[in-house]
Amino acid sequence: MAPSASTSSTANGSDAKSRLLRFTGHRNFRQRLILSLVSQRPVRIDSIRPDSSSPGIRDFEANFLRLIEKVTNGSHVEISYTGTSILLKPGVISGGKVVHDCSLTRGIGYWLEWMVVLAPFAKKELYLTLKGVTNMDGDLGMDTIRTVTLPHLSLFLPLDSVSTLASSLELRIAKRGSAPLGGGEVHFRCPLIKHLSTLNFTAPGRIKKIRGIATSTRVSPQMANRLIDSARSVLGRYIPDLYLFADVYRGEDSGKSPGFALTLLATSTTGAIYSAEAASKPTDPGLPEDLAQTAARMLLEEITARGCIDRAHQPMTLLLMALSPQDVAKCTMAGLTANAVQLMRDVKEALGVSFKISPASEDASANDKVEEEEAQASEEEEEMDQETKRKKEILNKIANPDQFSVSCVGINFGGFKKVG
């Protein structure tokens, strides 16, 4: 009997090791934790900034781990003494009412961006209140999440319940807070779903309208108007259906620090949404005109890419495609970002889902025509000056953007609660 027990113990130990996900480095920290929760496999992340002057996880990463402990039941986190290694043993996504104070070194979008992915699969409907900085350069702003991220999530809602679920899927900005002291507060609510629907989004369409929100806190309301005027001077030459409005917060609802931000989004005829945003920095806020023109040019660059999905939302979309029913999900995307490529590798490791990537246009005759045009152009380029070459490269990029068709077969992840 003893050898049998020993053999069983060894088998269980080897099985546990085979289920353990191992990653290195601090990049893609959040998405790897989310993959651990949806796959129900423990994850170990090593070599987190080992060569830095202050090695280990940062305060906002530890804060994200605390939020995971709040929205789940039974999760266990172990952090090494130096902070360069963490181990997460995932529990059940419980949901419910959760209030969390975010670190002020990052925007609230750092936490909410991936909570949006977890929320539909919770055991109970999630009512999440986050407090901190609502707009910060480098993280998704609350207006972007409300007007772009949630519509992207709606693409995966079952068609027979979109109208019912849409009323329950909301993000309300109660208070705005700028860096460095924050003071903002948002309320996120997400309904439960039985399963996702399969995405088939291959036509980017043409841009039909552009909308924008200029926000300001504890500064003159004229700052928002200056943002609008400057952005309109750039975008007004592109499309006539342009509407930008100011959202000025005063008093206690304006947080604890002065600041201003601009969020822009363009909608196509097929429902594709492109976004760009820019927020003032606490140390050097700069002129609102410069910030608005930067955001406007970023939006035009995003439109030029002509994907069906905003590039900032590629990782989220790819993960939802992998969690979709066991059918072929397909989406046309612009040049894949480094985060999107890494997520596909991590999904392969955690969920066993492989993605197929192919050129969006596979017309051989069209490709031959392009090659002939490039051969003729190469002869002319020798006589062009540097400025003319640069302009031609930009025009070629606009006429022939890099587009890829990404497809996969999902695992039909149903979450932790059966709903009717």
Tab-separated table of C-alpha atoms in Angstrom:
chain	number	residue	atom	x	y	z
A	1	MET	CA	0.000	0.000	0.000
A	2	ALA	CA	2.868	2.371	0.770
A	3	PRO	CA	4.277	2.374	-2.771
A	4	SER	CA	0.796	3.038	-4.131
A	5	ALA	CA	0.347	6.076	-1.873
A	6	SER	CA	3.781	7.371	-2.810
A	7	THR	CA	3.024	6.971	-6.495
A	8	SER	CA	-0.283	8.821	-6.105
A	9	SER	CA	1.407	11.663	-4.231
A	10	THR	CA	4.072	11.961	-6.911
A	11	ALA	CA	1.435	12.029	-9.645
A	12	ASN	CA	-0.513	14.782	-7.892
A	13	GLY	CA	2.645	16.815	-7.443
A	14	SER	CA	3.619	16.511	-11.098
A	15	ASP	CA	0.075	17.421	-12.155
A	16	ALA	CA	0.182	20.557	-10.008
A	17	LYS	CA	3.504	21.553	-11.552
A	18	SER	CA	2.180	21.006	-15.070
A	19	ARG	CA	-0.783	23.286	-14.335
A	20	LEU	CA	1.437	26.076	-13.017
A	21	LEU	CA	1.902	28.950	-15.463
A	22	ARG	CA	5.377	30.475	-15.418
A	23	PHE	CA	6.268	33.887	-16.786
A	24	THR	CA	9.144	36.305	-16.339
A	25	GLY	CA	9.333	40.080	-16.300
A	26	HIS	CA	6.987	42.856	-15.245
A	27	ARG	CA	5.489	43.512	-18.665
A	28	ASN	CA	1.931	42.290	-19.284
A	29	PHE	CA	1.587	41.809	-15.534
A	30	ARG	CA	-2.186	42.352	-15.402
A	31	GLN	CA	-3.183	40.224	-18.378
A	32	ARG	CA	-1.248	37.254	-17.011
A	33	LEU	CA	-3.085	37.495	-13.706
A	34	ILE	CA	-6.407	37.690	-15.567
A	35	LEU	CA	-5.459	34.618	-17.613
A	36	SER	CA	-4.770	32.773	-14.377
A	37	LEU	CA	-8.258	33.612	-13.097
A	38	VAL	CA	-10.158	32.575	-16.231
A	39	SER	CA	-8.089	29.412	-16.749
A	40	GLN	CA	-8.135	28.572	-13.017
A	41	ARG	CA	-4.435	27.773	-13.167
A	42	PRO	CA	-1.922	29.172	-10.658
A	43	VAL	CA	0.623	31.579	-12.100
A	44	ARG	CA	4.144	32.416	-11.006
A	45	ILE	CA	5.884	35.527	-12.317
A	46	ASP	CA	9.626	35.777	-11.669
A	47	SER	CA	12.397	38.275	-12.429
A	48	ILE	CA	10.260	41.359	-11.845
A	49	ARG	CA	12.693	44.259	-12.382
A	50	PRO	CA	15.667	42.384	-10.876
A	51	ASP	CA	18.233	44.882	-12.206
A	52	SER	CA	16.354	48.032	-11.239
A	53	SER	CA	17.573	50.375	-8.506
A	54	SER	CA	14.322	49.511	-6.695
A	55	PRO	CA	13.650	45.887	-7.706
A	56	GLY	CA	10.334	44.106	-7.404
A	57	ILE	CA	6.714	45.011	-7.978
A	58	ARG	CA	5.560	48.613	-7.754
A	59	ASP	CA	2.863	49.945	-5.458
A	60	PHE	CA	0.237	49.999	-8.227
A	61	GLU	CA	0.930	46.347	-9.080
A	62	ALA	CA	0.532	45.333	-5.437
A	63	ASN	CA	-2.644	47.418	-5.389
A	64	PHE	CA	-3.939	45.497	-8.415
A	65	LEU	CA	-3.316	42.234	-6.560
A	66	ARG	CA	-5.371	43.552	-3.635
A	67	LEU	CA	-8.231	44.365	-6.002
A	68	ILE	CA	-8.108	40.807	-7.362
A	69	GLU	CA	-8.413	39.499	-3.806
A	70	LYS	CA	-11.514	41.674	-3.323
A	71	VAL	CA	-13.360	40.613	-6.489
A	72	THR	CA	-12.522	36.921	-6.035
A	73	ASN	CA	-13.128	34.385	-3.308
A	74	GLY	CA	-10.342	32.017	-2.315
A	75	SER	CA	-7.474	33.652	-4.204
A	76	HIS	CA	-4.101	33.394	-2.502
A	77	VAL	CA	-1.164	35.678	-3.296
A	78	GLU	CA	2.439	35.087	-2.260
A	79	ILE	CA	5.107	37.752	-2.792
A	80	SER	CA	8.790	37.025	-2.307
A	81	TYR	CA	10.841	38.950	0.250
A	82	THR	CA	12.507	41.044	-2.471
A	83	GLY	CA	9.265	41.488	-4.399
A	84	THR	CA	10.791	40.136	-7.608
A	85	SER	CA	8.568	37.045	-7.658
A	86	ILE	CA	4.841	36.537	-7.080
A	87	LEU	CA	2.587	33.489	-7.005
A	88	LEU	CA	-1.179	33.699	-7.510
A	89	LYS	CA	-3.441	30.757	-6.740
A	90	PRO	CA	-6.737	31.792	-8.329
A	91	GLY	CA	-10.103	31.581	-6.660
A	92	VAL	CA	-13.661	32.049	-7.880
A	93	ILE	CA	-14.642	35.400	-9.415
A	94	SER	CA	-17.274	36.305	-6.838
A	95	GLY	CA	-18.283	39.846	-7.856
A	96	GLY	CA	-20.695	41.717	-5.579
A	97	LYS	CA	-20.197	45.220	-4.193
A	98	VAL	CA	-16.536	46.208	-4.090
A	99	VAL	CA	-14.988	49.544	-3.081
A	100	HIS	CA	-11.290	50.030	-3.800
A	101	ASP	CA	-8.825	52.894	-3.382
A	102	CYS	CA	-6.425	52.878	-6.322
A	103	SER	CA	-2.810	53.944	-6.125
A	104	LEU	CA	-2.279	57.551	-7.200
A	105	THR	CA	0.746	56.683	-9.329
A	106	ARG	CA	-1.493	55.323	-12.112
A	107	GLY	CA	-4.880	56.202	-13.521
A	108	ILE	CA	-8.021	54.284	-12.543
A	109	GLY	CA	-8.015	52.837	-16.059
A	110	TYR	CA	-5.049	50.663	-15.057
A	111	TRP	CA	-7.402	48.718	-12.756
A	112	LEU	CA	-10.697	49.026	-14.599
A	113	GLU	CA	-9.439	48.054	-18.061
A	114	TRP	CA	-9.098	44.371	-17.141
A	115	MET	CA	-11.889	44.284	-14.558
A	116	VAL	CA	-14.222	44.898	-17.503
A	117	VAL	CA	-13.118	41.528	-18.906
A	118	LEU	CA	-13.633	39.654	-15.630
A	119	ALA	CA	-16.960	41.191	-14.628
A	120	PRO	CA	-19.327	39.287	-16.996
A	121	PHE	CA	-18.107	35.938	-15.629
A	122	ALA	CA	-18.531	36.681	-11.924
A	123	LYS	CA	-20.688	34.626	-9.585
A	124	LYS	CA	-22.680	37.720	-8.601
A	125	GLU	CA	-23.294	40.939	-10.493
A	126	LEU	CA	-20.330	43.257	-9.964
A	127	TYR	CA	-20.812	46.747	-8.531
A	128	LEU	CA	-17.321	48.226	-8.477
A	129	THR	CA	-16.385	51.619	-7.024
A	130	LEU	CA	-12.866	52.849	-7.730
A	131	LYS	CA	-11.274	55.987	-6.295
A	132	GLY	CA	-8.176	57.744	-7.574
A	133	VAL	CA	-6.994	59.573	-10.711
A	134	THR	CA	-9.584	59.463	-13.495
A	135	ASN	CA	-7.338	60.687	-16.334
A	136	MET	CA	-3.600	60.097	-16.532
A	137	ASP	CA	-1.293	60.012	-19.503
A	138	GLY	CA	-0.392	56.383	-20.279
A	139	ASP	CA	-3.586	54.772	-18.940
A	140	LEU	CA	-7.065	54.619	-20.419
A	141	GLY	CA	-9.211	57.504	-19.244
A	142	MET	CA	-12.694	57.019	-17.864
A	143	ASP	CA	-14.302	58.640	-20.910
A	144	THR	CA	-12.447	56.227	-23.197
A	145	ILE	CA	-13.572	53.224	-21.156
A	146	ARG	CA	-17.162	54.471	-21.097
A	147	THR	CA	-17.412	55.322	-24.805
A	148	VAL	CA	-14.998	52.811	-26.385
A	149	THR	CA	-14.157	49.903	-24.064
A	150	LEU	CA	-17.738	49.096	-23.065
A	151	PRO	CA	-18.988	49.170	-26.697
A	152	HIS	CA	-16.154	46.776	-27.563
A	153	LEU	CA	-17.385	44.477	-24.801
A	154	SER	CA	-20.924	44.762	-26.184
A	155	LEU	CA	-19.695	43.170	-29.425
A	156	PHE	CA	-19.441	39.901	-27.491
A	157	LEU	CA	-22.832	40.075	-25.785
A	158	PRO	CA	-25.423	37.589	-27.093
A	159	LEU	CA	-27.651	39.247	-29.687
A	160	ASP	CA	-30.877	38.147	-28.007
A	161	SER	CA	-29.958	39.932	-24.791
A	162	VAL	CA	-28.021	43.019	-25.897
A	163	SER	CA	-30.904	45.374	-25.163
A	164	THR	CA	-31.465	43.809	-21.744
A	165	LEU	CA	-27.808	43.795	-20.766
A	166	ALA	CA	-27.008	47.230	-22.168
A	167	SER	CA	-29.060	48.913	-19.454
A	168	SER	CA	-27.047	47.093	-16.776
A	169	LEU	CA	-23.635	47.725	-18.344
A	170	GLU	CA	-22.629	51.206	-17.276
A	171	LEU	CA	-19.812	53.373	-16.017
A	172	ARG	CA	-20.729	56.505	-14.092
A	173	ILE	CA	-18.150	59.172	-13.302
A	174	ALA	CA	-19.199	60.599	-9.938
A	175	LYS	CA	-16.082	62.718	-9.397
A	176	ARG	CA	-13.121	63.595	-11.549
A	177	GLY	CA	-9.623	63.671	-10.159
A	178	SER	CA	-6.392	64.740	-11.819
A	179	ALA	CA	-2.849	63.765	-10.906
A	180	PRO	CA	-1.084	63.862	-8.527
A	181	LEU	CA	-3.622	63.927	-5.663
A	182	GLY	CA	-6.568	62.339	-7.470
A	183	GLY	CA	-9.894	62.558	-5.697
A	184	GLY	CA	-11.894	60.992	-8.536
A	185	GLU	CA	-14.549	58.329	-8.124
A	186	VAL	CA	-16.232	56.055	-10.672
A	187	HIS	CA	-18.959	53.432	-10.380
A	188	PHE	CA	-18.891	50.431	-12.700
A	189	ARG	CA	-21.692	47.925	-13.052
A	190	CYS	CA	-21.702	44.855	-15.260
A	191	PRO	CA	-24.394	42.190	-15.769
A	192	LEU	CA	-23.829	38.448	-15.809
A	193	ILE	CA	-23.976	36.474	-19.043
A	194	LYS	CA	-24.270	32.779	-19.733
A	195	HIS	CA	-21.740	32.827	-22.541
A	196	LEU	CA	-20.197	35.216	-25.034
A	197	SER	CA	-21.222	35.472	-28.662
A	198	THR	CA	-18.830	34.767	-31.523
A	199	LEU	CA	-17.266	37.857	-33.084
A	200	ASN	CA	-17.193	38.272	-36.858
A	201	PHE	CA	-16.016	41.802	-37.586
A	202	THR	CA	-14.093	42.165	-40.846
A	203	ALA	CA	-15.284	45.432	-42.444
A	204	PRO	CA	-13.817	48.642	-40.973
A	205	GLY	CA	-16.127	50.882	-42.997
A	206	ARG	CA	-15.792	54.637	-43.460
A	207	ILE	CA	-15.716	57.279	-40.766
A	208	LYS	CA	-19.100	58.953	-40.372
A	209	LYS	CA	-18.692	61.079	-37.235
A	210	ILE	CA	-16.210	62.276	-34.624
A	211	ARG	CA	-17.099	63.103	-31.043
A	212	GLY	CA	-15.001	64.424	-28.190
A	213	ILE	CA	-15.071	65.355	-24.518
A	214	ALA	CA	-12.874	68.090	-23.058
A	215	THR	CA	-12.654	67.927	-19.267
A	216	SER	CA	-11.108	70.239	-16.710
A	217	THR	CA	-10.762	70.158	-12.934
A	218	ARG	CA	-9.791	73.048	-10.664
A	219	VAL	CA	-8.752	75.256	-13.581
A	220	SER	CA	-10.531	77.937	-15.564
A	221	PRO	CA	-13.437	76.603	-17.680
A	222	GLN	CA	-11.770	78.360	-20.606
A	223	MET	CA	-9.212	75.551	-20.669
A	224	ALA	CA	-11.866	73.141	-21.950
A	225	ASN	CA	-12.960	75.641	-24.600
A	226	ARG	CA	-9.375	76.103	-25.761
A	227	LEU	CA	-9.017	72.330	-26.080
A	228	ILE	CA	-12.152	72.178	-28.214
A	229	ASP	CA	-11.171	75.057	-30.513
A	230	SER	CA	-7.708	73.650	-31.130
A	231	ALA	CA	-8.944	70.108	-31.833
A	232	ARG	CA	-11.646	71.429	-34.150
A	233	SER	CA	-9.058	73.333	-36.189
A	234	VAL	CA	-7.387	70.003	-37.037
A	235	LEU	CA	-10.351	67.636	-37.307
A	236	GLY	CA	-12.718	70.087	-38.997
A	237	ARG	CA	-10.801	69.676	-42.245
A	238	TYR	CA	-11.341	65.917	-42.155
A	239	ILE	CA	-15.084	65.509	-41.591
A	240	PRO	CA	-18.019	67.910	-41.130
A	241	ASP	CA	-19.903	65.754	-38.598
A	242	LEU	CA	-17.768	66.880	-35.664
A	243	TYR	CA	-19.095	67.606	-32.191
A	244	LEU	CA	-16.913	68.329	-29.167
A	245	PHE	CA	-18.299	69.396	-25.834
A	246	ALA	CA	-16.910	70.552	-22.508
A	247	ASP	CA	-17.398	68.714	-19.225
A	248	VAL	CA	-16.261	71.029	-16.439
A	249	TYR	CA	-16.332	69.804	-12.847
A	250	ARG	CA	-16.419	72.216	-9.919
A	251	GLY	CA	-16.241	72.043	-6.150
A	252	GLU	CA	-15.866	68.693	-4.429
A	253	ASP	CA	-16.584	66.813	-7.660
A	254	SER	CA	-13.436	68.226	-9.276
A	255	GLY	CA	-10.949	66.270	-7.183
A	256	LYS	CA	-7.892	67.606	-5.397
A	257	SER	CA	-5.555	68.687	-8.210
A	258	PRO	CA	-5.811	70.960	-11.263
A	259	GLY	CA	-5.715	69.403	-14.704
A	260	PHE	CA	-7.385	69.036	-18.084
A	261	ALA	CA	-7.783	66.285	-20.674
A	262	LEU	CA	-9.283	65.603	-24.094
A	263	THR	CA	-10.852	62.352	-25.296
A	264	LEU	CA	-11.696	61.874	-28.989
A	265	LEU	CA	-13.469	59.023	-30.749
A	266	ALA	CA	-14.420	58.358	-34.345
A	267	THR	CA	-17.202	55.981	-35.396
A	268	SER	CA	-17.393	54.226	-38.764
A	269	THR	CA	-20.387	53.146	-40.820
A	270	THR	CA	-19.928	49.537	-39.654
A	271	GLY	CA	-19.598	50.360	-35.959
A	272	ALA	CA	-15.805	50.404	-35.637
A	273	ILE	CA	-14.636	52.874	-32.992
A	274	TYR	CA	-11.244	54.572	-32.874
A	275	SER	CA	-10.078	56.631	-29.929
A	276	ALA	CA	-7.291	58.917	-28.796
A	277	GLU	CA	-6.776	60.879	-25.632
A	278	ALA	CA	-4.293	63.187	-23.983
A	279	ALA	CA	-4.102	64.472	-20.421
A	280	SER	CA	-2.063	67.230	-18.838
A	281	LYS	CA	0.916	66.284	-16.701
A	282	PRO	CA	1.123	67.564	-13.128
A	283	THR	CA	4.749	68.699	-13.438
A	284	ASP	CA	4.431	70.340	-16.861
A	285	PRO	CA	0.795	70.773	-17.963
A	286	GLY	CA	1.734	72.718	-21.092
A	287	LEU	CA	-0.697	74.595	-23.298
A	288	PRO	CA	-4.160	73.141	-23.943
A	289	GLU	CA	-3.754	73.942	-27.657
A	290	ASP	CA	-0.693	71.720	-27.943
A	291	LEU	CA	-2.380	68.901	-26.039
A	292	ALA	CA	-5.500	69.079	-28.229
A	293	GLN	CA	-3.514	69.001	-31.458
A	294	THR	CA	-1.545	66.010	-30.191
A	295	ALA	CA	-4.768	64.125	-29.430
A	296	ALA	CA	-6.285	65.067	-32.804
A	297	ARG	CA	-3.260	63.817	-34.728
A	298	MET	CA	-3.239	60.608	-32.694
A	299	LEU	CA	-6.872	60.036	-33.665
A	300	LEU	CA	-6.129	60.605	-37.355
A	301	GLU	CA	-3.238	58.165	-37.120
A	302	GLU	CA	-5.547	55.582	-35.531
A	303	ILE	CA	-8.091	56.115	-38.310
A	304	THR	CA	-5.350	55.698	-40.910
A	305	ALA	CA	-4.590	52.209	-39.560
A	306	ARG	CA	-8.161	51.183	-40.571
A	307	GLY	CA	-8.627	48.219	-38.282
A	308	CYS	CA	-12.000	47.117	-36.954
A	309	ILE	CA	-10.726	47.359	-33.378
A	310	ASP	CA	-8.989	50.259	-31.707
A	311	ARG	CA	-5.326	49.333	-31.236
A	312	ALA	CA	-5.434	50.062	-27.509
A	313	HIS	CA	-8.173	47.418	-27.187
A	314	GLN	CA	-6.551	44.650	-29.217
A	315	PRO	CA	-5.458	42.578	-26.166
A	316	MET	CA	-8.910	42.722	-24.582
A	317	THR	CA	-10.610	41.748	-27.845
A	318	LEU	CA	-8.226	38.844	-28.456
A	319	LEU	CA	-8.828	37.439	-24.978
A	320	LEU	CA	-12.603	37.679	-25.376
A	321	MET	CA	-12.307	35.918	-28.740
A	322	ALA	CA	-10.448	33.079	-27.011
A	323	LEU	CA	-13.199	32.839	-24.363
A	324	SER	CA	-15.987	32.789	-26.971
A	325	PRO	CA	-17.995	29.671	-27.964
A	326	GLN	CA	-16.320	26.894	-29.906
A	327	ASP	CA	-16.784	28.548	-33.253
A	328	VAL	CA	-14.463	30.538	-35.496
A	329	ALA	CA	-14.175	34.127	-34.244
A	330	LYS	CA	-12.708	36.501	-36.804
A	331	CYS	CA	-11.658	40.135	-36.685
A	332	THR	CA	-9.686	42.487	-38.927
A	333	MET	CA	-7.034	44.415	-37.035
A	334	ALA	CA	-4.466	47.025	-37.914
A	335	GLY	CA	-0.778	46.426	-37.223
A	336	LEU	CA	-0.741	44.267	-34.101
A	337	THR	CA	0.779	45.918	-31.051
A	338	ALA	CA	3.467	44.296	-28.917
A	339	ASN	CA	0.944	43.764	-26.104
A	340	ALA	CA	-1.453	42.008	-28.485
A	341	VAL	CA	1.258	39.686	-29.795
A	342	GLN	CA	2.373	38.811	-26.272
A	343	LEU	CA	-1.206	38.143	-25.197
A	344	MET	CA	-1.648	35.652	-28.032
A	345	ARG	CA	1.441	33.817	-26.799
A	346	ASP	CA	0.171	33.848	-23.214
A	347	VAL	CA	-3.294	32.644	-24.290
A	348	LYS	CA	-1.658	29.741	-26.110
A	349	GLU	CA	0.190	28.856	-22.904
A	350	ALA	CA	-2.757	29.270	-20.509
A	351	LEU	CA	-5.826	28.276	-22.535
A	352	GLY	CA	-4.349	26.277	-25.396
A	353	VAL	CA	-5.971	28.547	-27.989
A	354	SER	CA	-3.997	29.321	-31.145
A	355	PHE	CA	-4.635	32.341	-33.351
A	356	LYS	CA	-4.397	32.351	-37.115
A	357	ILE	CA	-3.022	35.570	-38.603
A	358	SER	CA	-3.288	36.251	-42.322
A	359	PRO	CA	-3.316	39.348	-44.536
A	360	ALA	CA	-6.739	40.956	-44.599
A	361	SER	CA	-6.636	41.111	-48.408
A	362	GLU	CA	-5.520	37.913	-50.095
A	363	ASP	CA	-6.292	38.918	-53.670
A	364	ALA	CA	-3.270	37.742	-55.660
A	365	SER	CA	-3.945	40.022	-58.609
A	366	ALA	CA	-4.093	43.019	-56.308
A	367	ASN	CA	-0.783	42.027	-54.768
A	368	ASP	CA	0.804	41.680	-58.210
A	369	LYS	CA	-0.428	45.130	-59.138
A	370	VAL	CA	1.076	46.591	-55.992
A	371	GLU	CA	4.420	44.937	-56.743
A	372	GLU	CA	4.451	46.419	-60.261
A	373	GLU	CA	3.693	49.875	-58.891
A	374	GLU	CA	6.468	49.516	-56.324
A	375	ALA	CA	8.947	48.525	-59.039
A	376	GLN	CA	8.077	51.621	-61.065
A	377	ALA	CA	8.231	53.806	-57.980
A	378	SER	CA	11.703	52.548	-57.043
A	379	GLU	CA	13.104	53.998	-60.269
A	380	GLU	CA	11.563	57.389	-59.547
A	381	GLU	CA	12.690	57.494	-55.918
A	382	GLU	CA	16.324	57.873	-56.913
A	383	GLU	CA	15.563	61.324	-58.297
A	384	MET	CA	13.448	62.487	-55.335
A	385	ASP	CA	14.732	64.559	-52.465
A	386	GLN	CA	14.331	63.387	-48.866
A	387	GLU	CA	11.224	65.472	-48.124
A	388	THR	CA	9.382	64.168	-51.177
A	389	LYS	CA	10.249	60.591	-50.235
A	390	ARG	CA	8.883	61.107	-46.737
A	391	LYS	CA	5.587	62.475	-48.065
A	392	LYS	CA	5.263	59.583	-50.500
A	393	GLU	CA	5.849	57.047	-47.728
A	394	ILE	CA	3.043	58.624	-45.706
A	395	LEU	CA	0.671	58.547	-48.686
A	396	ASN	CA	1.523	54.906	-49.408
A	397	LYS	CA	0.877	54.008	-45.782
A	398	ILE	CA	-2.537	55.669	-45.945
A	399	ALA	CA	-3.432	53.990	-49.248
A	400	ASN	CA	-2.148	50.548	-48.215
A	401	PRO	CA	-2.387	50.146	-44.420
A	402	ASP	CA	-1.152	46.997	-42.719
A	403	GLN	CA	-4.267	44.969	-41.959
A	404	PHE	CA	-4.467	41.440	-40.636
A	405	SER	CA	-7.298	38.979	-40.267
A	406	VAL	CA	-7.035	37.336	-36.844
A	407	SER	CA	-9.147	34.269	-36.110
A	408	CYS	CA	-9.379	31.545	-33.481
A	409	VAL	CA	-11.718	28.916	-32.044
A	410	GLY	CA	-12.815	29.765	-28.500
A	411	ILE	CA	-13.099	27.563	-25.422
A	412	ASN	CA	-16.713	28.535	-24.586
A	413	PHE	CA	-15.908	29.903	-21.137
A	414	GLY	CA	-19.145	30.223	-19.175
A	415	GLY	CA	-17.993	31.900	-15.992
A	416	PHE	CA	-18.873	30.864	-12.450
A	417	LYS	CA	-22.650	31.201	-12.393
A	418	LYS	CA	-25.369	29.757	-14.588
A	419	VAL	CA	-27.811	32.438	-15.675
A	420	GLY	CA	-30.951	32.105	-17.701
